[in-house]
Structures are given as structure tokens and as C-alpha cells.
PDB file of C-alpha atoms in Angstrom:
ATOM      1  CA  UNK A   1       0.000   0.000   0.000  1.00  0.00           C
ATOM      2  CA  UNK A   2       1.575   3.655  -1.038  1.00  0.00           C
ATOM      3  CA  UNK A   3       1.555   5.665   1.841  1.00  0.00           C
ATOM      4  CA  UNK A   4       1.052   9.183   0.807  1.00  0.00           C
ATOM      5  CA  UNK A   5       1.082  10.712   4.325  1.00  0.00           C
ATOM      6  CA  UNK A   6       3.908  13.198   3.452  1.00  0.00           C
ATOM      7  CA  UNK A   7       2.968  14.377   0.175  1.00  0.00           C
ATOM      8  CA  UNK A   8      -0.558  15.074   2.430  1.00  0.00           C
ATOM      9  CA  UNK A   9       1.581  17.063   4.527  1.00  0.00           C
ATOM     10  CA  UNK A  10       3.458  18.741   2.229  1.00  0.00           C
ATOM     11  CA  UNK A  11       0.200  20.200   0.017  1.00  0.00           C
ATOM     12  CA  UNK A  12      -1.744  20.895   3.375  1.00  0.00           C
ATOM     13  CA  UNK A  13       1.244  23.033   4.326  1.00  0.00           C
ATOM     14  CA  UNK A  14       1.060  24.749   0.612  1.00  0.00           C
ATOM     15  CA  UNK A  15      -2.596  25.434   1.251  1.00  0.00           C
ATOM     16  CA  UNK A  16      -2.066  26.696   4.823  1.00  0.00           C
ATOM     17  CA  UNK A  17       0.531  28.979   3.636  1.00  0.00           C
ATOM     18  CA  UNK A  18      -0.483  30.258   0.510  1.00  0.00           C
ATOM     19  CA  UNK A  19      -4.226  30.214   1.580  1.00  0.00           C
ATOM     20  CA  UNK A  20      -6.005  28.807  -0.500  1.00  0.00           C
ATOM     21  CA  UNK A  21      -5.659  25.919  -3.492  1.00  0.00           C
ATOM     22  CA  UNK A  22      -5.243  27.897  -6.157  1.00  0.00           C
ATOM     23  CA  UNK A  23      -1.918  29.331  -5.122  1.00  0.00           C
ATOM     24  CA  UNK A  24      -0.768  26.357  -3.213  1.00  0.00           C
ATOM     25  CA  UNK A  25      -1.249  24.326  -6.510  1.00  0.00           C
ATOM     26  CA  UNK A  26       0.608  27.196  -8.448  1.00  0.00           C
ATOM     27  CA  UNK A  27       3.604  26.939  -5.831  1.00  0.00           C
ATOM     28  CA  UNK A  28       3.488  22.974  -5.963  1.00  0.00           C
ATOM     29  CA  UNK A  29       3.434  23.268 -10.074  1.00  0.00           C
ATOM     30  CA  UNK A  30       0.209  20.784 -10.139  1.00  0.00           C
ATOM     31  CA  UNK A  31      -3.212  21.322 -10.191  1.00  0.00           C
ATOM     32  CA  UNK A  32      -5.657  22.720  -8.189  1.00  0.00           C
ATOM     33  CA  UNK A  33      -7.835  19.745  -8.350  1.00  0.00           C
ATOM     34  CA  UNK A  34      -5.249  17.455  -6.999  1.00  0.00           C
ATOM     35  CA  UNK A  35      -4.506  19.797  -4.284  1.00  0.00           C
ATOM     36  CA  UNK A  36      -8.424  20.105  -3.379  1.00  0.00           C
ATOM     37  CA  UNK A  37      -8.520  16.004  -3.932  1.00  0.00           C
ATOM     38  CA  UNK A  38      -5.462  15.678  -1.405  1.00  0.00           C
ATOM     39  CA  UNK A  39      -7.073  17.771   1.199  1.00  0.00           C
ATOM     40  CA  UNK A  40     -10.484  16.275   1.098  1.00  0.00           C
ATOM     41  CA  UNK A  41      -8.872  12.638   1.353  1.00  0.00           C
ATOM     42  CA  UNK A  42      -6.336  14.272   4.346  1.00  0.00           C
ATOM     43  CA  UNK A  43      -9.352  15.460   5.925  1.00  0.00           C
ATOM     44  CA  UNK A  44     -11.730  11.843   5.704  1.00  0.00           C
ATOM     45  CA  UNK A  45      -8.672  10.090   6.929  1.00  0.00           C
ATOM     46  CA  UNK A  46      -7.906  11.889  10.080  1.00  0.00           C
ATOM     47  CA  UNK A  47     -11.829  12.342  11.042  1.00  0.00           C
ATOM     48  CA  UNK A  48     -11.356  16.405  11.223  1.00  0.00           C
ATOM     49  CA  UNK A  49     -11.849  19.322   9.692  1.00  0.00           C
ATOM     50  CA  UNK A  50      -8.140  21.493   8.961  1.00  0.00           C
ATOM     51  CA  UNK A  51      -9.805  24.001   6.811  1.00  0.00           C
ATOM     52  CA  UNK A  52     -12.657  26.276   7.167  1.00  0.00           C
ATOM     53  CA  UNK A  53     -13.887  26.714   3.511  1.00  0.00           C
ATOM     54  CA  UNK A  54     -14.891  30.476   2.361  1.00  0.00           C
ATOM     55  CA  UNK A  55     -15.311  31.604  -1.627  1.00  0.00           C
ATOM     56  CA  UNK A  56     -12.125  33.896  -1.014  1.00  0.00           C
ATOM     57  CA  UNK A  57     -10.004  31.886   0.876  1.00  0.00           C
ATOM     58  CA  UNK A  58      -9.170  29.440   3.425  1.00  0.00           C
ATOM     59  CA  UNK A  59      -8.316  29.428   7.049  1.00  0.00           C
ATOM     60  CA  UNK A  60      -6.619  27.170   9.821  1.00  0.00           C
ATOM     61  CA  UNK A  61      -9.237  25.571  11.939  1.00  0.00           C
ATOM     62  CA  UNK A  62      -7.570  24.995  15.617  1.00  0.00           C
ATOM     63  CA  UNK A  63      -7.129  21.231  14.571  1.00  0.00           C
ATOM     64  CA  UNK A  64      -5.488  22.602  10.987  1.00  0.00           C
ATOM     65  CA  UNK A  65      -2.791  25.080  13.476  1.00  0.00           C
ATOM     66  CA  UNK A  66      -2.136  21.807  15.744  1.00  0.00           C
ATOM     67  CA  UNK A  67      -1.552  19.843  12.724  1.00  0.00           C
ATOM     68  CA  UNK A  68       0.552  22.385  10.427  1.00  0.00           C
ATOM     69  CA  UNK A  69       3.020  22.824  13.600  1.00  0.00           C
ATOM     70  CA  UNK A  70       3.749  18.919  13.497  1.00  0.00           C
ATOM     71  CA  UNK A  71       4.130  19.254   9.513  1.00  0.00           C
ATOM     72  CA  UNK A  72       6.671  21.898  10.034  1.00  0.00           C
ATOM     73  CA  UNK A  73       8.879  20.111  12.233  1.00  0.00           C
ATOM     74  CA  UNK A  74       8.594  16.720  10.220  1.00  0.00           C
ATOM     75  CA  UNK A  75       9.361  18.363   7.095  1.00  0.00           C
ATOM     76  CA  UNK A  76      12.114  20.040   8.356  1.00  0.00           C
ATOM     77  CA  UNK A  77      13.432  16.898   9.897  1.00  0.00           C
ATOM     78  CA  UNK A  78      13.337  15.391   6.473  1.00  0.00           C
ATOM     79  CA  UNK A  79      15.253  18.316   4.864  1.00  0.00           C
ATOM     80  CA  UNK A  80      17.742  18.227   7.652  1.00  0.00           C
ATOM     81  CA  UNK A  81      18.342  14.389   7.675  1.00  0.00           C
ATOM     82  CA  UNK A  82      19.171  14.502   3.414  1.00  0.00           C
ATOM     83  CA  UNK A  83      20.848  17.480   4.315  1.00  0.00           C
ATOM     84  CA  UNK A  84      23.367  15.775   6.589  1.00  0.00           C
ATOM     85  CA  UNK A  85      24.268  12.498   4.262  1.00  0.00           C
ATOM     86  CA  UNK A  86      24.268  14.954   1.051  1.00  0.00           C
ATOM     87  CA  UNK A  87      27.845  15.718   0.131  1.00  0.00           C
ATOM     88  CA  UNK A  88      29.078  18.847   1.837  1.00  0.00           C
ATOM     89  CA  UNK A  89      27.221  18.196   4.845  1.00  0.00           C
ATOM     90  CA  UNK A  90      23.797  19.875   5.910  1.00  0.00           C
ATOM     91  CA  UNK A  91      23.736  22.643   3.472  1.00  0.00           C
ATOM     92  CA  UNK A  92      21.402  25.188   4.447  1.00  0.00           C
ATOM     93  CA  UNK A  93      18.306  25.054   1.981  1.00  0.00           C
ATOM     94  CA  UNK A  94      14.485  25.124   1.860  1.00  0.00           C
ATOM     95  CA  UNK A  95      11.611  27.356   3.120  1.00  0.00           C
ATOM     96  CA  UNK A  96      12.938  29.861   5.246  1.00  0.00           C
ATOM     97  CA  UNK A  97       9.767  31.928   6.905  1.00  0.00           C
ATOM     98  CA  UNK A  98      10.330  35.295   9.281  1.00  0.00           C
ATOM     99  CA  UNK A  99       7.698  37.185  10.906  1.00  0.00           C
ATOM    100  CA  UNK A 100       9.200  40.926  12.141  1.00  0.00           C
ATOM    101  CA  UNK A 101       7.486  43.897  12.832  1.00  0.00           C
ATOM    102  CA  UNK A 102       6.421  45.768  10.156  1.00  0.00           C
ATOM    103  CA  UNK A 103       9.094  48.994  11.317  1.00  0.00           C
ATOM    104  CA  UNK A 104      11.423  47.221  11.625  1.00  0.00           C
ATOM    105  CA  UNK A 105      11.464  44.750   9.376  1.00  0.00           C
ATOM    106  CA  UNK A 106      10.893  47.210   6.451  1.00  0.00           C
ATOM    107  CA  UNK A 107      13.691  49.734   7.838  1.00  0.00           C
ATOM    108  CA  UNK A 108      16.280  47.117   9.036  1.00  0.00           C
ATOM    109  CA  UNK A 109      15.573  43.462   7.767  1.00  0.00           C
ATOM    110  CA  UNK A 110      14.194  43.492   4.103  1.00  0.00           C
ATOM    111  CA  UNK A 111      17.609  45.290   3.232  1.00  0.00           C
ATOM    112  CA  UNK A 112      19.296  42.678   4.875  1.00  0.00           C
ATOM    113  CA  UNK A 113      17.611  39.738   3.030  1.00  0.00           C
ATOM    114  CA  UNK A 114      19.449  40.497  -0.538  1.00  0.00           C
ATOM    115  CA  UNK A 115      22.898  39.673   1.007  1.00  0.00           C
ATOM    116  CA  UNK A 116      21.889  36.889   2.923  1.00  0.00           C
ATOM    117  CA  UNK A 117      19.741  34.990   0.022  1.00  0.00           C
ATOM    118  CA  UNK A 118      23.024  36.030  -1.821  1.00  0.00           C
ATOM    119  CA  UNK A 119      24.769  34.043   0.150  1.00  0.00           C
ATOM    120  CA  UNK A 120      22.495  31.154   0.429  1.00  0.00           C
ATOM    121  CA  UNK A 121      20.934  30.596  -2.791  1.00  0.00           C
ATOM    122  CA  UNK A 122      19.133  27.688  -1.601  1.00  0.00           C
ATOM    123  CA  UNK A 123      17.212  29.599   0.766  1.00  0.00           C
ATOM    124  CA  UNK A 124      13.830  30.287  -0.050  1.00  0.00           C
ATOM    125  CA  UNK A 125      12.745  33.258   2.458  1.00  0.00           C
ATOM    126  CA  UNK A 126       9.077  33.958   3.508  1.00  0.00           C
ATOM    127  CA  UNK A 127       8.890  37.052   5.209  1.00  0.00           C
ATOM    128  CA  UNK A 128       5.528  38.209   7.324  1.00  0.00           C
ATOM    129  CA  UNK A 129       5.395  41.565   9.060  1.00  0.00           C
ATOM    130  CA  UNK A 130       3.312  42.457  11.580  1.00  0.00           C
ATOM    131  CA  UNK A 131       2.700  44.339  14.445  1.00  0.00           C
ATOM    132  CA  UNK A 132       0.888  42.221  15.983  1.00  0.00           C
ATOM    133  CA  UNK A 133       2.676  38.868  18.655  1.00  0.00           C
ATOM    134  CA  UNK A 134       2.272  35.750  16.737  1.00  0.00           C
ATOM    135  CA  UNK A 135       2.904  31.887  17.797  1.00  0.00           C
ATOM    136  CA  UNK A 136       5.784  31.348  16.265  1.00  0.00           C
ATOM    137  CA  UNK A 137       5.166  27.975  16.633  1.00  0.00           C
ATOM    138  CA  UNK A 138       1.490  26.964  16.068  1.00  0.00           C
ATOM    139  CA  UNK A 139       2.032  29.775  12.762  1.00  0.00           C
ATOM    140  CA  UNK A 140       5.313  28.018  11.318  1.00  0.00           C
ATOM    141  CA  UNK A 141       7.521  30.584  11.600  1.00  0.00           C
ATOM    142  CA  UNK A 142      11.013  29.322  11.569  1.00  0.00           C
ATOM    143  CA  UNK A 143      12.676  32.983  13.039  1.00  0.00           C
ATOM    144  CA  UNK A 144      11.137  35.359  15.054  1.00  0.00           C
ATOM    145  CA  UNK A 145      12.676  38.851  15.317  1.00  0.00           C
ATOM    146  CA  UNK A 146      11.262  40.680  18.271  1.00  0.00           C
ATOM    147  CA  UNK A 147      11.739  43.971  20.245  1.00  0.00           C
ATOM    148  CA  UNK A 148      11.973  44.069  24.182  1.00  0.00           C
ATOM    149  CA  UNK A 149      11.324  41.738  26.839  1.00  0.00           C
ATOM    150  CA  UNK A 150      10.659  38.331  25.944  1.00  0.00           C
ATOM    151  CA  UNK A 151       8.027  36.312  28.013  1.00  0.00           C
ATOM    152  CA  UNK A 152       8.135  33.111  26.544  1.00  0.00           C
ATOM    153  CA  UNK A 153      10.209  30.443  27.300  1.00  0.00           C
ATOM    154  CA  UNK A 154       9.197  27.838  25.490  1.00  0.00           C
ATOM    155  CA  UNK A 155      12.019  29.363  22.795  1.00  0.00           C
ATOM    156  CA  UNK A 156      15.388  30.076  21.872  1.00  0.00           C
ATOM    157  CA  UNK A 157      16.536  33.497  21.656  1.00  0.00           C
ATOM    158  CA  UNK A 158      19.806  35.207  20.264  1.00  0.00           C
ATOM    159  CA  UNK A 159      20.070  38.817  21.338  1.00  0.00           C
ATOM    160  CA  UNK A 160      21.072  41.305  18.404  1.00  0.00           C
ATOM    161  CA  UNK A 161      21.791  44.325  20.065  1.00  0.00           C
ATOM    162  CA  UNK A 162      20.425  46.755  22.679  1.00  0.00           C
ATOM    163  CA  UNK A 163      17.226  48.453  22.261  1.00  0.00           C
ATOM    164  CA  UNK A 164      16.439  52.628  22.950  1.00  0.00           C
ATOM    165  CA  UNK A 165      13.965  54.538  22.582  1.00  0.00           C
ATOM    166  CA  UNK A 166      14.245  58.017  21.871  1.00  0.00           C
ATOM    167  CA  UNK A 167      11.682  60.755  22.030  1.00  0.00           C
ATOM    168  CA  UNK A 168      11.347  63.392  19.028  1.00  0.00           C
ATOM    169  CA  UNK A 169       9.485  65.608  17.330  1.00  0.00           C
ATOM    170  CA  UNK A 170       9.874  67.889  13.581  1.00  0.00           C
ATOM    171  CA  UNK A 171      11.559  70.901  13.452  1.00  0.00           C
ATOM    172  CA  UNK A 172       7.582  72.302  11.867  1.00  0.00           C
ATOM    173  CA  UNK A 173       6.007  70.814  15.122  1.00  0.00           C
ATOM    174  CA  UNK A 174       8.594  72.353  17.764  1.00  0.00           C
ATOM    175  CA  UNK A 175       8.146  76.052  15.869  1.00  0.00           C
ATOM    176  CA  UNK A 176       4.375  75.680  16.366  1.00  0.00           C
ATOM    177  CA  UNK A 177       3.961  74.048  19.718  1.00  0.00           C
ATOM    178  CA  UNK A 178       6.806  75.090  21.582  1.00  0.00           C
ATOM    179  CA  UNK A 179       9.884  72.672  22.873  1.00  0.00           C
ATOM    180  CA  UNK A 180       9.024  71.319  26.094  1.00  0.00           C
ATOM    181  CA  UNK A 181      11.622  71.137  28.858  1.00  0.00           C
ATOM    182  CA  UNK A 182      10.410  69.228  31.463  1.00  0.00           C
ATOM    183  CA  UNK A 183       8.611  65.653  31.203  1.00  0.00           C
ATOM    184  CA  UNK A 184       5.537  67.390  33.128  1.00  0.00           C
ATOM    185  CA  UNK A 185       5.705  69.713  30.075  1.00  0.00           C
ATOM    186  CA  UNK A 186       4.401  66.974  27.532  1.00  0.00           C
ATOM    187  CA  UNK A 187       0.779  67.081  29.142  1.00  0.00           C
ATOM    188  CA  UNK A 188       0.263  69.972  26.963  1.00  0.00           C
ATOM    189  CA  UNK A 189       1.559  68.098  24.172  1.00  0.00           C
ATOM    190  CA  UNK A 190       0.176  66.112  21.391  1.00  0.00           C
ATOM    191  CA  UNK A 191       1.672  63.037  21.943  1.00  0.00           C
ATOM    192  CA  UNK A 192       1.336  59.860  19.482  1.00  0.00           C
ATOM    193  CA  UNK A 193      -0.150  57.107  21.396  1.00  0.00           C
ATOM    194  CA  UNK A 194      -0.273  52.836  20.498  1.00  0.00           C
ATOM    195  CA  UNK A 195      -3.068  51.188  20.442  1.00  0.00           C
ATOM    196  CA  UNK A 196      -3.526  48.311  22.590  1.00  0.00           C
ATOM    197  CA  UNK A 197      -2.039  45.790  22.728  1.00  0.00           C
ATOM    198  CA  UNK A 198       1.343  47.926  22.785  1.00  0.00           C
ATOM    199  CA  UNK A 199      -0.572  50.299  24.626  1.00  0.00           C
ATOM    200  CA  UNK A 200       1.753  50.003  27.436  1.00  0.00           C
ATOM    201  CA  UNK A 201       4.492  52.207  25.846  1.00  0.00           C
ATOM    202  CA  UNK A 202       2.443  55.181  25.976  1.00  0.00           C
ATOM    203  CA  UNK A 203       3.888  54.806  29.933  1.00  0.00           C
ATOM    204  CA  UNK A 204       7.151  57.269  28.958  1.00  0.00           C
ATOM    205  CA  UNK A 205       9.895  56.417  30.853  1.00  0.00           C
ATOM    206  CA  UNK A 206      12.229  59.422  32.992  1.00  0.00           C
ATOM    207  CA  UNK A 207      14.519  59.831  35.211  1.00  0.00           C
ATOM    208  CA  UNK A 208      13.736  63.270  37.255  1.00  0.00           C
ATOM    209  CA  UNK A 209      15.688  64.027  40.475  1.00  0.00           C
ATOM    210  CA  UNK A 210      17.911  60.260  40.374  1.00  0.00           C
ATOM    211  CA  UNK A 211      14.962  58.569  40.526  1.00  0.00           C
ATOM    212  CA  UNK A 212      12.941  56.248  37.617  1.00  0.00           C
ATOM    213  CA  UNK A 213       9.197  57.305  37.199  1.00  0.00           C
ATOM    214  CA  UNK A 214       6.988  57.121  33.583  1.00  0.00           C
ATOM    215  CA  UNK A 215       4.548  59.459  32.470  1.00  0.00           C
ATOM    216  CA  UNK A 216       1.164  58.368  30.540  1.00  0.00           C
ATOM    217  CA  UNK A 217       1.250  60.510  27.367  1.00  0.00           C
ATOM    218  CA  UNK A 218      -2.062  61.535  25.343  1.00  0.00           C
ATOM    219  CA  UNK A 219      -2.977  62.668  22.169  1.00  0.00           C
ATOM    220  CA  UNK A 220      -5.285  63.168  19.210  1.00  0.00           C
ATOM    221  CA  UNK A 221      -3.969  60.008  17.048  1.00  0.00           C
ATOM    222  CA  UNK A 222      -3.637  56.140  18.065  1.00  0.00           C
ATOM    223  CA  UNK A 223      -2.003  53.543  16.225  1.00  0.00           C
ATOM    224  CA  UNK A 224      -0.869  49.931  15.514  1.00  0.00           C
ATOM    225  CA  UNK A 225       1.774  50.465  13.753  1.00  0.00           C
ATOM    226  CA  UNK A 226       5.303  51.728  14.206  1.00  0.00           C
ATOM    227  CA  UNK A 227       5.601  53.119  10.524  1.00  0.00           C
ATOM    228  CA  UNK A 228       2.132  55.032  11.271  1.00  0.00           C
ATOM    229  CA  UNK A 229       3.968  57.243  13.823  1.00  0.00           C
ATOM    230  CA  UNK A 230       7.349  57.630  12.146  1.00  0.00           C
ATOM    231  CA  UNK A 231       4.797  59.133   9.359  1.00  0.00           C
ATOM    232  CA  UNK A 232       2.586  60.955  11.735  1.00  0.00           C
ATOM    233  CA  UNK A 233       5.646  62.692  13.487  1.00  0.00           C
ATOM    234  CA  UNK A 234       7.553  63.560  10.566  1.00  0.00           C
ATOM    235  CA  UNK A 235       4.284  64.976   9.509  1.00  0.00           C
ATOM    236  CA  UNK A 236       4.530  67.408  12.207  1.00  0.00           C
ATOM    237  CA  UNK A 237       1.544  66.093  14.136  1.00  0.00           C
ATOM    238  CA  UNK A 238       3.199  65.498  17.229  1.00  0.00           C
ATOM    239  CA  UNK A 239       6.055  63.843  19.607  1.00  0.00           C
ATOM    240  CA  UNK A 240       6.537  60.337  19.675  1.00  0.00           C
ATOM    241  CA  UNK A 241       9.171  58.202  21.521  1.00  0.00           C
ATOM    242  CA  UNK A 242      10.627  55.413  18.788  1.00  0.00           C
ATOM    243  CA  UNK A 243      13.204  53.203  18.487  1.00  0.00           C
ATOM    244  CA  UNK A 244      16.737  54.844  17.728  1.00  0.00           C
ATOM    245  CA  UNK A 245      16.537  52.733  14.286  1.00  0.00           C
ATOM    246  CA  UNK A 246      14.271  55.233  13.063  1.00  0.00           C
ATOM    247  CA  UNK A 247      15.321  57.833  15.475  1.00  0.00           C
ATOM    248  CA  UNK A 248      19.214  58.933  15.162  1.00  0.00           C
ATOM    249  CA  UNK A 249      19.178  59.155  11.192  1.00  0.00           C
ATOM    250  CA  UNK A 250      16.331  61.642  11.193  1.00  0.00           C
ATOM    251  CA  UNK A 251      18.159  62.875  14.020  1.00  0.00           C
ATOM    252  CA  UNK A 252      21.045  63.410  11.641  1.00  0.00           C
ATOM    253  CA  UNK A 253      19.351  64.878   8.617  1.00  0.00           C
ATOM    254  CA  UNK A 254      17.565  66.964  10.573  1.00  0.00           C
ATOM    255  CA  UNK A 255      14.199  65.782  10.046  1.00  0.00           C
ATOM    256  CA  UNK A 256      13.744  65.600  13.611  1.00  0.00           C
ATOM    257  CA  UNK A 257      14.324  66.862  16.868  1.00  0.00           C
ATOM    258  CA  UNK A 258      15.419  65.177  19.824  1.00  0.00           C
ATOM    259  CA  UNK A 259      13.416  65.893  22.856  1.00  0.00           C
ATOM    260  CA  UNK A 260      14.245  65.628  26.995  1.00  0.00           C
ATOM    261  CA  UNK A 261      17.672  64.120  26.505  1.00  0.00           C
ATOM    262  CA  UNK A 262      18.636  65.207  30.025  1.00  0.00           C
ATOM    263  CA  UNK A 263      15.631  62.862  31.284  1.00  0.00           C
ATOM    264  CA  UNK A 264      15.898  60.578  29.044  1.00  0.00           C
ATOM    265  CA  UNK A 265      15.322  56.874  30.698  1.00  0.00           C
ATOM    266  CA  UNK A 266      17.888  54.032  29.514  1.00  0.00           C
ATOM    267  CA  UNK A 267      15.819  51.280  28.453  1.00  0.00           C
ATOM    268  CA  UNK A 268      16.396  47.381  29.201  1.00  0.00           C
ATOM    269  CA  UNK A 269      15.646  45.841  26.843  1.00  0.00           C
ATOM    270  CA  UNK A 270      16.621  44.566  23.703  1.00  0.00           C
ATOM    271  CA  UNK A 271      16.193  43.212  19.755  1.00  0.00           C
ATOM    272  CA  UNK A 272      15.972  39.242  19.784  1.00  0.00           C
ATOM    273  CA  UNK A 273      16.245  36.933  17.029  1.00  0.00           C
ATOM    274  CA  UNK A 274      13.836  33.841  18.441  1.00  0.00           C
ATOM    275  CA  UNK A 275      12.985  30.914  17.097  1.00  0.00           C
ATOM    276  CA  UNK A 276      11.275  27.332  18.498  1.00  0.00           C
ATOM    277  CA  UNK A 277      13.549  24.515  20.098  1.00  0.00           C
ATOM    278  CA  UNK A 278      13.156  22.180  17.367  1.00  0.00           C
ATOM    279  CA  UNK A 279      14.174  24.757  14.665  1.00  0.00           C
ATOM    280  CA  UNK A 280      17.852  25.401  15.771  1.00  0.00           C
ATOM    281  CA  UNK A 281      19.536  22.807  14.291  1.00  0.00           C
ATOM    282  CA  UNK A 282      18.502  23.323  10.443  1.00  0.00           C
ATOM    283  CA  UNK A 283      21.120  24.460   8.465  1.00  0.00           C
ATOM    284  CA  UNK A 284      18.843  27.508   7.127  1.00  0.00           C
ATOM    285  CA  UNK A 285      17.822  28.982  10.337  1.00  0.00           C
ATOM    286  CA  UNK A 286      21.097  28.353  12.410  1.00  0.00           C
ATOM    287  CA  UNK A 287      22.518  30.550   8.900  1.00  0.00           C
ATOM    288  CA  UNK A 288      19.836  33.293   9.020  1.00  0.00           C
ATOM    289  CA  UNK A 289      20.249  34.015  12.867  1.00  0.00           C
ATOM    290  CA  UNK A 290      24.441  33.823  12.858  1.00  0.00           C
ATOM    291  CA  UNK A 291      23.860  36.216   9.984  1.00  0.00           C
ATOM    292  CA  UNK A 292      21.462  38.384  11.767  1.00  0.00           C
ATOM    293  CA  UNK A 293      24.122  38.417  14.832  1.00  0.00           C
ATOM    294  CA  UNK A 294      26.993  39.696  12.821  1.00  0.00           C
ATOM    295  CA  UNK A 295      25.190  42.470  11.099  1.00  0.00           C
ATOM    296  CA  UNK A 296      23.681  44.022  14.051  1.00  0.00           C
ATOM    297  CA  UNK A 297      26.846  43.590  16.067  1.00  0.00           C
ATOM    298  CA  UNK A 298      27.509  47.386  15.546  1.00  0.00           C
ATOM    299  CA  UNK A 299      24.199  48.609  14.624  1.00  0.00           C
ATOM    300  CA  UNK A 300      23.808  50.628  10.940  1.00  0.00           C
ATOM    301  CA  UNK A 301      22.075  53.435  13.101  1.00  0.00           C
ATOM    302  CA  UNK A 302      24.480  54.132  15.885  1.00  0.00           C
ATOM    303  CA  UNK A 303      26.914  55.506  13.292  1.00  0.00           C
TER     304      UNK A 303
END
């Protein structure tokens, strides 16, 4: 009897990622009927629904996200087991996916990736940005690149380099509103705010008199997402406090201002390169994260 449990796996995990048959079958180079026959017979012989079916597109069912993580790992077993007898040794290759958020992966990652999938050709890299926390591991996500505490530690993590925040405004917002002096002096302010959940860095940290407090800041403009404020401020709409990545360029050029430097609060934490347990030891994401390491060693914005 032909056991066909891993070619199952390997068109679910198309259809999962791709979302929807269509596109899976166009990234498998088959046809969309096969890929719709493969799920329906995937589906009959477990007993459970992976999919939820719309006329757009398709979505994980919480049986489907259970199942896709152990796909992921067997897969990438496989790939790392040929890898290891090929000649050469485990040479990194296959699907490489990265979730970042959107800031930061647009500003400091994506101009990364041309070097590194220089490097490994064999590489194929999936890149997600979001600002929103995902499961790295129920969402197959091979590399996580995060920014400032980490809670969970049920993975691996790799620290890149420190992580400060900066407060700033423009030069067109300071010669309207004034340059305030004192932290207090912000509650006149119009002050960029997150939305939850990242809601709790609208708490500004300071240190007044040798002692740390924070300040809740308010304003006339929420958000989700990082790029939203570096817009909004440059924009002249208000202060913001972002992460020097954005910050000390603009600080350079002149586009904008830096604000309460005497007060300014040193920050803990840092930007991680995380990934799941069983991920480490592939070639491709043991290659991605050493790479990560050694160009954020001295970061591109401290200079």
C-alpha cells in the first residue's frame, strides 16, 4: 500500500501557507484539483476538519494550526536528515519563513535579506510583518525577530543588540507648539499614542531628580503600527518616543528633533532573534540568525 502521508503534509502546508488551493497548486506546479482532492482525502482520513472553507479563501481551523506545527517540524526533519548524508554536509536550503514587525522589518531586515539569500541561494525566504505577537510555533515561523522583553520560554533566543527609545518631534512641530523642557511639560503636548495591545508604551519612561518614574502621554492620534507614527511625526503632528533605528538618522538629517535628553530613561531591553527549540539545528535557520548576529553587532544606526 503507497503511503502518501507526506505528500498530504506537504500540500496541506502549501494550502495553509499560501491560503487557499489555487496558489498552493501554483507553488506545488500541479493542479488545483489534486490539491483540493489531497485535502479532502487528508481530511476523511484523520476524522477532522483542517480548513474552514470560504469563496475567497481558506483558514486554519484549531485542529489545521495543531496539525501544520507537526508538519513543520517533520518536514524540516526530512530536509535536515538529506541534508546531513548529502555531500558537503547539511547545506542550508528550503523554506525559510520570518515574521518581524512591520518597522522594523521594512527599515532594518528586508535590506538585509538580498545579502543573505546572496549568500544562500538555496534559501527560499518567507517574510511576514506584523505588528501584531504571533505563535511562532502553532504559525510556522522558523525565526522570530522581536523587540523588548521576551516572556516566553518555550524558545530560543539570540540577542542582536540593545534596544532605545528616543523621544522626538519635527523641526515644523517644535516652531508651532513650543519645545518642552520638562517631562511634566508633555501634558500639553500632542503626543502619538499605540493602540492596545502595545498600549503600554504610551507609559514614557524618565529619570527626574535620580529617581525612575513614567509618564502616561495623550494625544489626538492612536495607532498599531510603528511606521504610522514615524509618518505621523515627521508629519509634524506630534512627539513620539521610537526606536533609535528610526530615530538617530532623522536625528542626523535633521528631520527631527530630539526631545528631553537630560531625562531621558535608559531602556532594558533589547532586539531578539527567536525561534522554536526544534528549529535550531537546520542548516537555514542556524545561517539566518548567525547572519542576523553579525550584522547588528555594531548597529547601521548608531553611526
Amino acid at each position: 500500500m503507497k503511503d502518501e502521508r507526506l505528500l498530504e503534509m506537504q500540500v496541506f502546508k502549501a494550502v495553509a501557507e499560501h491560503g487557499g488551493f489555487t496558489a498552493a497548486a501554483q507553488a506545488l506546479e500541479t493542479g488545483q484539483p489534486f490539491v483540493s482532492r489531497t485535502m479532502t482525502n487528508l481530511e476523511r482520513r484523520l476524522g477532522v476538519a483542517l480548513l474552514r472553507r470560504s469563496t475567497r479563501q481558506v483558514s486554519l481551523t484549531e485542529e489545521g494550526k495543531i496539525f501544520l506545527a507537526s508538519c513543520n517540524r517533520i518536514l524540516g526533519e526530512i530536509d535536515l536528515a538529506e541534508g546531513q548524508v548529502a555531500p558537503g554536509g547539511a547545506a542550508a536550503s528550503g523554506d525559510l519563513r520570518i515574521t518581524a514587525a512591520t518597522s522594523f522589518g521594512m527599515d532594518q531586515v528586508v535590506p538585509l535579506l538580498p545579502q543573505f539569500m546572496a549568500q544562500y541561494p538555496n534559501v527560499k525566504v518567507r517574510l511576514s510583518l506584523s505588528d501584531t505577537l504571533v505563535d511562532i510555533i502553532g504559525s510556522g515561523f522558523d525565526v522570530a525577530i522581536r523587540m523588548g522583553h521576551l516572556q516566553d520560554s518555550m524558545l530560543l533566543s539570540r540577542k542582536l543588540c540593545h534596544l532605545q527609545r528616543v523621544i522626538v518631534a519635527s523641526p515644523a512641530y517644535i516652531a508651532r507648539h513650543g519645545k518642552p523642557e520638562l517631562p511634566s511639560d508633555l501634558l500639553r503636548h500632542n503626543c502619538l499614542q499605540w493602540e492596545a495591545p502595545m498600549d503600554h508604551l504610551n507609559q514614557w519612561p524618565f529619570i527626574i531628580d535620580g529617581q525612575r518614574s513614567s509618564l502616561e502621554i495623550k494625544g489626538n492620534f492612536r495607532f498599531t503600527s510603528g511606521m504610522s507614527s514615524v509618518e505621523m511625526v515627521l508629519a509634524g503632528v506630534g512627539i513620539t518616543r521610537m526606536a533609535e533605528h528610526f530615530a538617530l538618522p532623522a536625528i542626523r538629517s535633521g528631520k527631527l528633533v530630539p526631545l528631553l535628553r537630560p531625562f531621558q530613561a535608559p531602556d532594558d531591553t533589547a532586539i531578539y532573534a527567536v525561534y522554536a527549540k526544534d528549529r535550531h539545528v537546520h542548516p537555514r535557520v542556524r545561517g539566518f540568525v548567525n547572519f542576523l548576529v553579525d550584522r547588528f553587532a555594531n548597529p547601521p544606526w548608531a553611526s
